[in-house]
């Protein structure tokens, strides 16, 4: 049976820590990981809540399309999936 769990909340609220502490990484699609792989983080000179990094909005469409496809594939295959989000995205639930 497939299950979809969404972790969402403010940056630094413990979503990724919860996933790591419970050894759920292999079940997790993390938007920040997809952004990192897509080259979506830009280094900033001033420190901010993202530890000196900012999200480059130019890649966001690609990032979300990739996340949707990964989650859709896992759900169709019956694989339990956690999605690590900064905010809740209703369209993700509607598409899966």
C-alpha atoms as a printed R data frame, in Angstrom:
   type eleno elety resid chain resno      x      y       z
1  ATOM     1    CA   UNK     A     1  0.000  0.000   0.000
2  ATOM     2    CA   UNK     A     2  1.281  3.449  -0.850
3  ATOM     3    CA   UNK     A     3  1.374  6.365   1.557
4  ATOM     4    CA   UNK     A     4  2.206 10.007   0.882
5  ATOM     5    CA   UNK     A     5  3.460 12.120   3.781
6  ATOM     6    CA   UNK     A     6  4.034 15.851   3.374
7  ATOM     7    CA   UNK     A     7  6.313 17.659   5.807
8  ATOM     8    CA   UNK     A     8  5.864 21.376   5.525
9  ATOM     9    CA   UNK     A     9  6.569 24.400   7.631
10 ATOM    10    CA   UNK     A    10  8.799 27.408   8.018
11 ATOM    11    CA   UNK     A    11 12.504 27.122   7.237
12 ATOM    12    CA   UNK     A    12 14.329 25.717  10.257
13 ATOM    13    CA   UNK     A    13 11.204 24.244  11.859
14 ATOM    14    CA   UNK     A    14 12.642 20.694  11.939
15 ATOM    15    CA   UNK     A    15 11.197 19.001   8.836
16 ATOM    16    CA   UNK     A    16 14.501 17.719   7.476
17 ATOM    17    CA   UNK     A    17 15.760 16.946  10.980
18 ATOM    18    CA   UNK     A    18 12.683 14.786  11.612
19 ATOM    19    CA   UNK     A    19 13.342 12.899   8.373
20 ATOM    20    CA   UNK     A    20 17.028 12.400   9.245
21 ATOM    21    CA   UNK     A    21 16.367 11.401  12.870
22 ATOM    22    CA   UNK     A    22 13.902  8.753  11.716
23 ATOM    23    CA   UNK     A    23 16.137  7.475   8.866
24 ATOM    24    CA   UNK     A    24 13.557  8.316   6.197
25 ATOM    25    CA   UNK     A    25 15.917  9.848   3.612
26 ATOM    26    CA   UNK     A    26 15.563  6.951   1.158
27 ATOM    27    CA   UNK     A    27 11.786  7.519   1.106
28 ATOM    28    CA   UNK     A    28 12.012 11.304   0.752
29 ATOM    29    CA   UNK     A    29 11.717 13.674  -2.182
30 ATOM    30    CA   UNK     A    30 13.177 16.947  -0.892
31 ATOM    31    CA   UNK     A    31 12.602 20.128  -2.859
32 ATOM    32    CA   UNK     A    32 15.902 21.590  -1.615
33 ATOM    33    CA   UNK     A    33 17.805 18.546  -2.917
34 ATOM    34    CA   UNK     A    34 16.207 18.938  -6.344
35 ATOM    35    CA   UNK     A    35 17.032 22.662  -6.283
36 ATOM    36    CA   UNK     A    36 20.642 21.878  -5.414
37 ATOM    37    CA   UNK     A    37 20.933 19.345  -8.233
38 ATOM    38    CA   UNK     A    38 19.363 21.823 -10.673
39 ATOM    39    CA   UNK     A    39 21.807 24.559  -9.657
40 ATOM    40    CA   UNK     A    40 19.058 26.706  -8.186
41 ATOM    41    CA   UNK     A    41 20.949 28.041  -5.171
42 ATOM    42    CA   UNK     A    42 22.969 31.219  -5.552
43 ATOM    43    CA   UNK     A    43 25.558 32.225  -2.972
44 ATOM    44    CA   UNK     A    44 24.855 35.551  -1.300
45 ATOM    45    CA   UNK     A    45 27.424 37.719   0.379
46 ATOM    46    CA   UNK     A    46 25.152 38.631   3.281
47 ATOM    47    CA   UNK     A    47 23.916 35.949   5.667
48 ATOM    48    CA   UNK     A    48 20.211 35.256   5.652
49 ATOM    49    CA   UNK     A    49 17.803 32.538   6.810
50 ATOM    50    CA   UNK     A    50 19.113 30.201   4.097
51 ATOM    51    CA   UNK     A    51 22.667 30.308   5.507
52 ATOM    52    CA   UNK     A    52 24.057 32.553   2.770
53 ATOM    53    CA   UNK     A    53 22.102 31.005  -0.099
54 ATOM    54    CA   UNK     A    54 19.188 32.312  -2.116
55 ATOM    55    CA   UNK     A    55 16.878 30.390  -4.404
56 ATOM    56    CA   UNK     A    56 17.224 31.327  -8.086
57 ATOM    57    CA   UNK     A    57 13.647 31.617  -9.293
58 ATOM    58    CA   UNK     A    58 14.602 30.910 -12.921
59 ATOM    59    CA   UNK     A    59 14.751 27.157 -12.209
60 ATOM    60    CA   UNK     A    60 11.627 26.855 -10.063
61 ATOM    61    CA   UNK     A    61  9.405 25.564 -12.867
62 ATOM    62    CA   UNK     A    62 11.921 22.823 -13.632
63 ATOM    63    CA   UNK     A    63 12.350 22.007  -9.930
64 ATOM    64    CA   UNK     A    64  8.602 21.628  -9.309
65 ATOM    65    CA   UNK     A    65  8.046 19.638 -12.509
66 ATOM    66    CA   UNK     A    66 10.800 17.274 -11.369
67 ATOM    67    CA   UNK     A    67  9.333 16.958  -7.862
68 ATOM    68    CA   UNK     A    68  5.859 16.267  -9.299
69 ATOM    69    CA   UNK     A    69  7.212 13.610 -11.663
70 ATOM    70    CA   UNK     A    70  9.219 11.900  -8.920
71 ATOM    71    CA   UNK     A    71  6.272 11.817  -6.530
72 ATOM    72    CA   UNK     A    72  3.885 10.682  -9.267
73 ATOM    73    CA   UNK     A    73  6.250  7.869 -10.276
74 ATOM    74    CA   UNK     A    74  6.685  6.712  -6.672
75 ATOM    75    CA   UNK     A    75  2.928  6.772  -6.033
76 ATOM    76    CA   UNK     A    76  2.194  4.792  -9.211
77 ATOM    77    CA   UNK     A    77  4.822  2.255  -8.150
78 ATOM    78    CA   UNK     A    78  3.225  1.947  -4.710
79 ATOM    79    CA   UNK     A    79  6.261  3.371  -2.885
80 ATOM    80    CA   UNK     A    80  5.696  5.155   0.430
81 ATOM    81    CA   UNK     A    81  6.957  8.695  -0.035
82 ATOM    82    CA   UNK     A    82  7.761 11.679   2.161
83 ATOM    83    CA   UNK     A    83  7.938 15.105   0.536
84 ATOM    84    CA   UNK     A    84 10.038 17.697   2.361
85 ATOM    85    CA   UNK     A    85  8.581 21.130   1.526
86 ATOM    86    CA   UNK     A    86  9.074 24.616   2.879
87 ATOM    87    CA   UNK     A    87  5.417 25.394   2.273
88 ATOM    88    CA   UNK     A    88  2.365 23.313   1.490
89 ATOM    89    CA   UNK     A    89  1.677 23.162  -2.237
90 ATOM    90    CA   UNK     A    90 -1.934 22.150  -2.907
91 ATOM    91    CA   UNK     A    91 -1.275 21.345  -6.564
92 ATOM    92    CA   UNK     A    92  1.124 18.571  -5.491
93 ATOM    93    CA   UNK     A    93 -1.725 16.726  -3.772
94 ATOM    94    CA   UNK     A    94 -4.114 17.427  -6.655
95 ATOM    95    CA   UNK     A    95 -1.670 16.008  -9.221
96 ATOM    96    CA   UNK     A    96 -0.895 12.827  -7.279
